Short mmCIF file of C-alpha atoms and ligand atoms in Angstrom, two decimals:
data_model
loop_
_atom_site.label_atom_id
_atom_site.label_comp_id
_atom_site.label_asym_id
_atom_site.label_seq_id
_atom_site.Cartn_x
_atom_site.Cartn_y
_atom_site.Cartn_z
CA MET A 1065 158.68 166.79 55.09
CA PRO A 1066 157.85 163.12 54.48
CA ASP A 1067 160.31 160.41 55.60
CA LEU A 1068 160.76 158.32 52.53
CA LEU A 1069 160.70 155.23 54.62
CA ASN A 1070 157.06 155.86 55.38
CA LEU A 1071 155.99 155.84 51.81
CA ASN A 1072 154.72 152.59 50.21
CA LYS A 1073 155.46 151.74 46.60
CA LYS A 1074 152.50 153.65 45.23
CA GLU A 1075 153.11 156.80 47.28
CA LEU A 1076 156.77 156.99 46.36
CA ARG A 1077 155.83 156.60 42.61
CA ASP A 1078 153.09 159.27 42.93
CA LEU A 1079 155.56 161.66 44.58
CA LEU A 1080 158.09 161.24 41.76
CA ALA A 1081 155.29 161.45 39.07
CA SER A 1082 154.21 164.80 40.61
CA TRP A 1083 157.76 166.13 40.11
CA ASN A 1084 157.69 164.79 36.38
CA GLU A 1085 160.31 162.17 37.08
CA PRO A 1086 160.53 158.97 35.04
CA ALA A 1087 159.00 155.88 36.91
CA TYR A 1088 162.25 154.03 37.01
CA ARG A 1089 163.50 156.67 39.53
CA ALA A 1090 161.38 155.11 42.24
CA THR A 1091 163.04 151.78 41.69
CA GLN A 1092 166.51 153.32 41.90
CA ILE A 1093 165.66 155.18 45.13
CA GLU A 1094 164.26 152.02 46.68
CA ARG A 1095 167.48 150.18 45.89
CA TRP A 1096 169.48 152.98 47.58
CA LEU A 1097 167.19 153.03 50.65
CA TYR A 1098 166.68 149.36 51.29
CA LEU A 1099 169.59 147.47 49.72
CA GLU A 1100 172.44 149.96 49.77
CA ARG A 1101 170.89 151.47 53.06
CA VAL A 1102 172.31 154.90 52.43
CA THR A 1103 171.59 157.61 54.94
CA ASP A 1104 171.60 160.65 52.75
CA PHE A 1105 170.53 161.69 49.30
CA ASP A 1106 173.96 162.73 48.08
CA ALA A 1107 175.00 158.99 48.07
CA MET A 1108 172.32 158.27 45.47
CA THR A 1109 174.83 158.74 42.68
CA ASN A 1110 172.74 157.49 39.73
CA LEU A 1111 170.04 160.16 40.28
CA THR A 1112 170.41 163.59 38.61
CA ARG A 1113 171.90 166.43 40.63
CA ASP A 1114 168.55 168.25 40.33
CA LEU A 1115 166.54 165.26 41.77
CA ARG A 1116 168.97 164.83 44.66
CA ALA A 1117 168.72 168.52 45.49
CA ARG A 1118 164.86 168.37 45.36
CA LEU A 1119 164.81 165.25 47.61
CA SER A 1120 167.05 166.97 50.14
CA ASP A 1121 164.83 169.99 50.07
CA SER A 1122 161.53 168.16 50.44
CA ALA A 1123 162.12 164.83 52.08
CA THR A 1124 164.03 162.92 54.72
CA ILE A 1125 165.48 159.49 55.32
CA GLY A 1126 164.73 158.46 58.92
CA VAL A 1127 168.01 157.35 60.52
CA PRO A 1128 167.75 156.77 64.29
CA ARG A 1129 170.68 157.64 66.40
CA ALA A 1130 172.13 155.04 68.68
CA ILE A 1131 172.52 156.77 72.03
CA ALA A 1132 173.41 153.67 73.92
CA GLU A 1133 174.69 150.40 72.87
CA THR A 1134 175.42 147.29 74.92
CA LYS A 1135 176.94 144.02 73.98
CA SER A 1136 176.85 140.73 75.83
CA LYS A 1137 180.19 139.15 76.92
CA ASP A 1138 180.10 136.48 74.25
CA GLY A 1139 179.29 139.20 71.66
CA LEU A 1140 176.21 137.34 70.49
CA THR A 1141 173.63 139.92 71.62
CA ARG A 1142 173.80 143.57 70.80
CA LYS A 1143 171.23 145.98 72.06
CA ALA A 1144 170.71 149.56 70.82
CA LEU A 1145 168.80 152.39 72.30
CA LEU A 1146 167.72 154.33 69.25
CA GLN A 1147 166.68 157.92 69.41
CA LEU A 1148 163.93 159.12 67.00
CA ASP A 1149 163.66 162.57 65.43
CA ASP A 1150 161.48 163.87 68.33
CA GLY A 1151 163.95 162.68 70.91
CA ASN A 1152 161.93 159.67 71.99
CA THR A 1153 163.80 156.37 72.36
CA VAL A 1154 163.09 152.75 71.45
CA GLU A 1155 165.13 149.62 71.69
CA ALA A 1156 166.19 147.20 69.04
CA VAL A 1157 168.26 144.07 69.57
CA LEU A 1158 170.46 141.93 67.29
CA MET A 1159 170.80 138.30 68.34
CA LEU A 1160 173.25 135.95 66.69
CA TYR A 1161 172.86 132.23 66.78
CA ALA A 1162 175.26 129.46 65.69
CA ASP A 1163 174.51 125.88 64.62
CA ALA A 1164 177.13 124.57 66.92
CA PRO A 1165 176.21 124.75 70.55
CA ASP A 1166 179.65 125.98 71.65
CA SER A 1167 180.38 128.57 69.09
CA PRO A 1168 183.68 130.58 69.08
CA GLN A 1169 183.54 133.98 70.88
CA LEU A 1170 182.70 136.77 68.69
CA GLU A 1171 185.71 139.03 67.98
CA ASP A 1172 184.58 141.25 65.19
CA ALA A 1173 181.91 141.95 62.55
CA SER A 1174 183.36 139.27 60.25
CA THR A 1175 182.67 136.61 62.85
CA ALA A 1176 179.11 137.82 62.97
CA LEU A 1177 178.82 136.88 59.30
CA SER A 1178 179.60 133.25 60.16
CA MET A 1179 176.63 132.91 62.60
CA THR A 1180 173.83 131.20 60.82
CA ARG A 1181 170.96 133.05 62.23
CA ARG A 1182 171.06 136.77 62.75
CA THR A 1183 167.74 137.92 64.13
CA VAL A 1184 166.84 141.51 64.84
CA CYS A 1185 164.01 142.34 67.34
CA ILE A 1186 162.23 145.64 66.75
CA SER A 1187 159.69 147.85 68.52
CA THR A 1188 156.42 149.26 67.32
CA GLN A 1189 155.60 151.88 70.00
CA VAL A 1190 157.39 154.09 72.42
CA GLY A 1191 156.44 152.44 75.59
CA CYS A 1192 153.25 150.26 75.57
CA PRO A 1193 149.74 150.94 76.78
CA ILE A 1194 148.85 147.42 77.67
CA GLY A 1195 150.76 147.63 81.05
CA CYS A 1196 151.76 143.97 81.73
CA PRO A 1197 153.22 144.19 85.28
CA PHE A 1198 156.17 141.88 84.68
CA CYS A 1199 157.39 143.87 81.65
CA ALA A 1200 159.78 146.81 81.86
CA THR A 1201 158.12 148.46 78.80
CA GLY A 1202 154.61 148.12 80.36
CA GLN A 1203 155.87 149.57 83.63
CA ALA A 1204 157.35 152.51 81.97
CA GLY A 1205 153.97 153.69 80.42
CA TYR A 1206 153.07 154.69 76.93
CA ILE A 1207 154.10 157.72 74.84
CA ARG A 1208 153.16 157.08 71.11
CA ASN A 1209 152.95 154.77 68.14
CA LEU A 1210 155.85 154.63 65.81
CA ALA A 1211 155.48 155.54 62.09
CA PRO A 1212 156.07 152.65 59.65
CA GLY A 1213 159.39 154.12 58.63
CA GLU A 1214 160.50 154.29 62.21
CA ILE A 1215 159.79 150.50 62.52
CA VAL A 1216 161.69 149.87 59.24
CA SER A 1217 164.66 152.12 60.27
CA GLN A 1218 165.45 149.76 63.34
CA VAL A 1219 166.00 146.90 60.90
CA LEU A 1220 168.16 149.05 58.62
CA HIS A 1221 170.19 150.21 61.51
CA PHE A 1222 171.44 146.58 62.16
CA ALA A 1223 171.33 145.64 58.47
CA ARG A 1224 173.98 148.28 57.86
CA GLU A 1225 176.32 146.18 60.06
CA THR A 1226 175.50 142.66 59.26
CA PRO A 1227 173.17 140.86 56.74
CA LEU A 1228 170.04 139.70 58.68
CA THR A 1229 168.18 136.39 58.41
CA ASN A 1230 165.20 136.96 60.61
CA ILE A 1231 163.07 139.72 62.09
CA VAL A 1232 160.93 139.44 65.16
CA ILE A 1233 158.47 142.24 66.02
CA MET A 1234 158.81 141.60 69.83
CA GLY A 1235 160.27 144.68 71.10
CA MET A 1236 158.48 147.46 72.84
CA GLY A 1237 154.88 148.05 72.18
CA GLU A 1238 151.79 146.15 71.04
CA PRO A 1239 152.20 145.66 67.20
CA PHE A 1240 148.46 145.21 66.53
CA MET A 1241 147.24 148.42 68.20
CA LYS A 1242 147.91 150.09 64.87
CA PHE A 1243 147.66 147.14 62.49
CA ASP A 1244 148.05 149.23 59.37
CA VAL A 1245 151.29 150.84 60.49
CA THR A 1246 152.81 147.55 61.35
CA TRP A 1247 151.61 145.95 58.24
CA ARG A 1248 152.96 148.73 56.10
CA ALA A 1249 156.47 148.30 57.73
CA ILE A 1250 156.10 144.47 56.99
CA GLU A 1251 155.26 145.02 53.42
CA THR A 1252 158.26 147.22 52.95
CA LEU A 1253 160.52 144.72 54.71
CA THR A 1254 159.12 141.73 52.56
CA ASP A 1255 158.93 143.60 49.17
CA PRO A 1256 161.42 141.82 46.87
CA ALA A 1257 162.30 145.37 45.27
CA ARG A 1258 162.77 146.85 48.70
CA PHE A 1259 164.29 145.04 51.82
CA GLY A 1260 163.35 141.58 50.53
CA MET A 1261 163.13 139.59 53.68
CA GLY A 1262 161.03 136.38 53.33
CA ALA A 1263 157.76 136.64 55.11
CA ARG A 1264 158.29 133.30 56.73
CA ARG A 1265 161.35 134.74 58.41
CA ILE A 1266 159.26 137.39 60.21
CA THR A 1267 157.32 136.85 63.38
CA VAL A 1268 154.94 139.24 64.94
CA SER A 1269 154.04 138.84 68.69
CA THR A 1270 150.78 140.21 70.13
CA SER A 1271 149.51 140.38 73.69
CA GLY A 1272 146.14 139.21 72.25
CA GLU A 1273 144.62 142.03 70.15
CA VAL A 1274 141.94 139.90 68.64
CA PRO A 1275 141.03 142.21 65.64
CA GLY A 1276 144.73 142.15 64.66
CA ILE A 1277 144.76 138.29 64.65
CA GLU A 1278 141.59 138.36 62.55
CA ARG A 1279 143.18 140.76 60.08
CA MET A 1280 146.36 138.81 59.91
CA ALA A 1281 144.40 135.69 59.04
CA ARG A 1282 143.20 137.51 55.93
CA GLU A 1283 146.58 138.70 54.78
CA LYS A 1284 148.40 136.77 52.08
CA LEU A 1285 151.99 137.33 53.37
CA GLN A 1286 153.04 134.18 55.36
CA VAL A 1287 154.25 136.09 58.35
CA ASN A 1288 154.39 134.05 61.60
CA LEU A 1289 152.14 134.87 64.52
CA ALA A 1290 153.10 134.54 68.21
CA VAL A 1291 150.60 135.18 70.99
CA SER A 1292 151.71 136.05 74.57
CA LEU A 1293 149.54 133.93 76.76
CA HIS A 1294 151.39 133.64 80.12
CA ALA A 1295 148.34 132.33 81.95
CA PRO A 1296 145.83 129.49 81.30
CA ASP A 1297 142.82 131.13 82.92
CA ASP A 1298 141.09 134.52 82.83
CA LYS A 1299 141.42 135.45 86.37
CA LEU A 1300 145.25 135.30 86.22
CA ARG A 1301 145.55 136.62 82.78
CA ASP A 1302 143.49 139.68 83.60
CA LYS A 1303 146.27 140.53 85.96
CA LEU A 1304 149.29 139.51 83.96
CA VAL A 1305 148.15 140.69 80.52
CA PRO A 1306 145.49 143.36 81.15
CA LEU A 1307 144.31 143.37 77.59
CA ASN A 1308 142.66 140.06 78.53
CA ARG A 1309 139.91 142.11 80.13
CA LYS A 1310 139.01 143.30 76.69
CA TYR A 1311 139.67 140.09 74.79
CA PRO A 1312 139.36 137.23 77.32
CA LEU A 1313 140.75 133.81 76.58
CA GLY A 1314 137.40 132.49 75.03
CA LYS A 1315 137.59 135.16 72.27
CA LEU A 1316 141.34 134.95 71.94
CA MET A 1317 141.49 131.19 71.54
CA ARG A 1318 138.66 131.41 69.12
CA ALA A 1319 140.55 133.87 66.91
CA ALA A 1320 143.69 131.76 67.15
CA ARG A 1321 141.87 128.67 66.02
CA GLU A 1322 140.17 130.48 63.16
CA TYR A 1323 143.55 131.91 62.17
CA ILE A 1324 144.92 128.29 61.99
CA ALA A 1325 141.93 127.04 60.17
CA LYS A 1326 142.26 129.85 57.50
CA THR A 1327 146.05 129.88 57.13
CA ASN A 1328 147.03 126.34 58.06
CA ARG A 1329 149.97 127.96 59.82
CA ARG A 1330 151.28 127.03 63.27
CA VAL A 1331 150.91 129.63 65.96
CA THR A 1332 153.45 130.10 68.74
CA PHE A 1333 152.24 130.75 72.31
CA GLU A 1334 154.63 132.52 74.60
CA TYR A 1335 154.47 131.72 78.18
CA ALA A 1336 156.90 133.54 80.62
CA LEU A 1337 157.29 131.35 83.65
CA MET A 1338 156.93 133.32 86.94
CA ASP A 1339 157.79 131.70 90.21
CA THR A 1340 154.58 130.38 92.01
CA VAL A 1341 152.35 132.71 89.81
CA ASN A 1342 151.70 130.60 86.70
CA ASP A 1343 154.10 127.74 86.87
CA ASN A 1344 152.40 124.90 88.83
CA PRO A 1345 151.52 121.51 87.22
CA ASN A 1346 147.83 122.21 87.40
CA GLN A 1347 148.28 125.36 85.41
CA ALA A 1348 150.39 123.34 82.89
CA ARG A 1349 147.45 120.88 82.55
CA ALA A 1350 145.04 123.82 82.11
CA LEU A 1351 147.33 125.21 79.45
CA ALA A 1352 147.53 121.86 77.73
CA LYS A 1353 143.66 121.70 77.76
CA LEU A 1354 143.40 125.17 76.23
CA LEU A 1355 145.60 124.24 73.37
CA ASP A 1356 144.32 120.85 72.80
CA GLY A 1357 144.36 119.75 69.19
CA MET A 1358 145.72 123.10 67.90
CA LEU A 1359 148.49 123.39 65.35
CA CYS A 1360 150.72 125.32 67.71
CA HIS A 1361 153.89 125.39 69.71
CA VAL A 1362 154.57 126.66 73.26
CA ASN A 1363 157.69 128.74 73.85
CA LEU A 1364 158.45 128.78 77.53
CA ILE A 1365 160.41 131.99 78.36
CA PRO A 1366 162.50 132.30 81.56
CA LEU A 1367 161.29 135.63 83.16
CA ASN A 1368 163.68 138.51 83.00
CA PRO A 1369 163.04 139.95 86.46
CA THR A 1370 162.62 143.70 86.18
CA ALA A 1371 163.67 146.39 88.80
CA SER A 1372 160.23 147.33 89.94
CA SER A 1373 158.27 144.09 89.70
CA PRO A 1374 157.74 141.46 92.30
CA TYR A 1375 157.84 138.63 89.74
CA LYS A 1376 160.68 136.16 89.96
CA ARG A 1377 161.94 133.47 87.60
CA THR A 1378 160.77 129.89 87.96
CA PRO A 1379 163.55 127.48 89.18
CA PRO A 1380 164.91 125.10 86.49
CA ALA A 1381 163.37 121.93 88.13
CA ARG A 1382 159.82 123.40 87.96
CA VAL A 1383 160.42 124.61 84.38
CA ARG A 1384 161.29 120.97 83.37
CA GLN A 1385 158.17 119.77 85.15
CA PHE A 1386 155.95 122.28 83.44
CA ALA A 1387 157.47 121.39 80.06
CA LYS A 1388 157.00 117.71 80.69
CA VAL A 1389 153.27 118.12 81.40
CA LEU A 1390 152.90 119.84 78.02
CA THR A 1391 155.09 117.36 76.01
CA ASP A 1392 153.23 114.44 77.73
CA ALA A 1393 149.97 116.02 76.28
CA ASN A 1394 151.59 116.03 72.89
CA ILE A 1395 152.06 119.82 72.81
CA ALA A 1396 155.32 120.88 71.08
CA THR A 1397 157.30 122.88 73.67
CA THR A 1398 160.51 124.69 73.58
CA LEU A 1399 162.50 126.62 76.11
CA ARG A 1400 163.67 129.98 74.80
CA VAL A 1401 167.37 130.48 74.69
CA GLU A 1402 168.23 133.31 76.90
CA LYS A 1403 169.93 136.21 75.29
CA GLY A 1404 171.65 139.15 76.78
CA ILE A 1405 170.33 139.02 80.35
CA GLU A 1406 173.45 140.69 81.72
CA ILE A 1407 173.11 143.56 79.31
CA ALA A 1408 169.47 144.28 80.31
CA ALA A 1409 168.28 143.01 76.91
CA GLY A 1410 164.97 141.94 78.31
CA CYS A 1411 162.00 143.82 76.89
CA GLY A 1412 162.18 147.57 77.76
CA GLN A 1413 165.11 147.16 80.17
CA LEU A 1414 167.76 149.15 78.38
CA ARG A 1415 165.49 152.15 78.07
CA GLN A 1416 164.61 151.87 81.72
CA ALA A 1417 168.24 152.12 82.70
CA LYS A 1418 169.10 155.73 82.99
CA HIS A 1419 171.08 157.41 80.25
N1 LIG B 188 153.75 143.52 73.15
C1 LIG B 188 153.91 142.28 72.45
C2 LIG B 188 155.24 142.15 71.76
C3 LIG B 188 156.48 142.56 72.53
S1 LIG B 188 156.79 141.73 74.08
C4 LIG B 188 153.61 141.14 73.22
O1 LIG B 188 153.29 141.33 74.54
O2 LIG B 188 153.46 140.06 72.79
C5 LIG B 188 157.55 140.18 73.54
C6 LIG B 188 157.46 139.04 74.53
O3 LIG B 188 158.35 139.28 75.66
C7 LIG B 188 156.14 138.90 74.99
O4 LIG B 188 155.71 137.54 75.11
C8 LIG B 188 156.18 139.45 76.44
O5 LIG B 188 155.19 139.04 77.31
C9 LIG B 188 157.58 138.97 76.90
N2 LIG B 188 158.08 139.81 78.07
C10 LIG B 188 157.89 141.00 78.38
N3 LIG B 188 158.58 141.27 79.54
C11 LIG B 188 159.23 140.13 79.87
C12 LIG B 188 160.10 139.75 81.04
N4 LIG B 188 160.44 140.68 81.94
N5 LIG B 188 160.62 138.61 80.95
C13 LIG B 188 160.32 137.65 79.98
N6 LIG B 188 159.49 137.88 78.91
C14 LIG B 188 158.98 139.07 78.83
FE1 LIG B 189 153.23 145.72 76.12
FE2 LIG B 189 154.12 143.29 75.38
FE3 LIG B 189 155.23 144.49 77.50
FE4 LIG B 189 152.71 143.69 77.67
S1 LIG B 189 154.52 142.42 77.39
S2 LIG B 189 153.47 145.66 78.35
S3 LIG B 189 151.88 143.97 75.66
S4 LIG B 189 155.28 145.23 75.38
#
């Protein structure tokens, strides 16, 4: 039975046409799925009883079950372990940001509404085949790709609680391993008659799957691209991001430069600072050289140490030193705000904890 969340606009219309239903039914169903976010067909009260019965008999609405949920002390980060139909689990995280640096503590959902940025971080695979050694998801191995509806359903899970302003595809998995699946989810999320999120409010992070970057450069939707770099040379990057052996830095940076030339959009490079591994000033200078003249921005991430990896976080003084080398070379640099460390909200960490 098809999960309706997997169907694109045309497929939903074709299905209804094959049942001799008028075309406007598709629009009504899309409203229920993506704006009202109902979880069963009985709630679709403007459909005929016959159509509701037929939908119940021959289709589903994928609703993942939250089997574990954790909330940071300040209430600003909420992480859910979501169980899919086949029993597999993925993580999704809601992060709330305020304008004011010292925002009030979150007491209830109504306070959540007053936060200006409400970002959800979603997964694209159960586990991840890339196997970055510092990443809890990579350490846990790979099980399968998600279906597009399973990607969308993570957003709907949190959208049922609070209106969202941003989506980052930075959870478990490499989103460009199955570009079409990820893109179909993005199309549903951005379609004004469906979820209706602005493309510019969505960011996809890749570990360097070059064909995906090339595909994205040709797409019209202005979705943001982030590339997980983590090392300024091939020798180190082969180890930290094993996909580098397939798409080394020369190829990756060429694809990123072409993406910028074609789209005129800024690329974010993510760089997780690991103590004595990738954080010395020479490496910062090598990174600055690699990115010289590019329309880009470096996001320095404090490493979230995982249970079974030897990598440690860079001390604050060296983080500042690293950032200074980049800014002195005129490279826009930010330090990622840490979210939910104490609730194991780092990539893959909630799933790694036993439930
Ligand atoms: N697989 C994709 C997207 C998901 S990971 C990718 O790698 O880009 C999102 C970001 O979190 C990536 O930059 C990833 O390298 C980083 N990350 C993974 N584990 C981390 C950890 N333990 N500490 C800090 N950042 C981590
Ligand atoms: Fe996969 Fe990204 Fe984790 Fe690497 S960092 S193992 S690509 S999820």
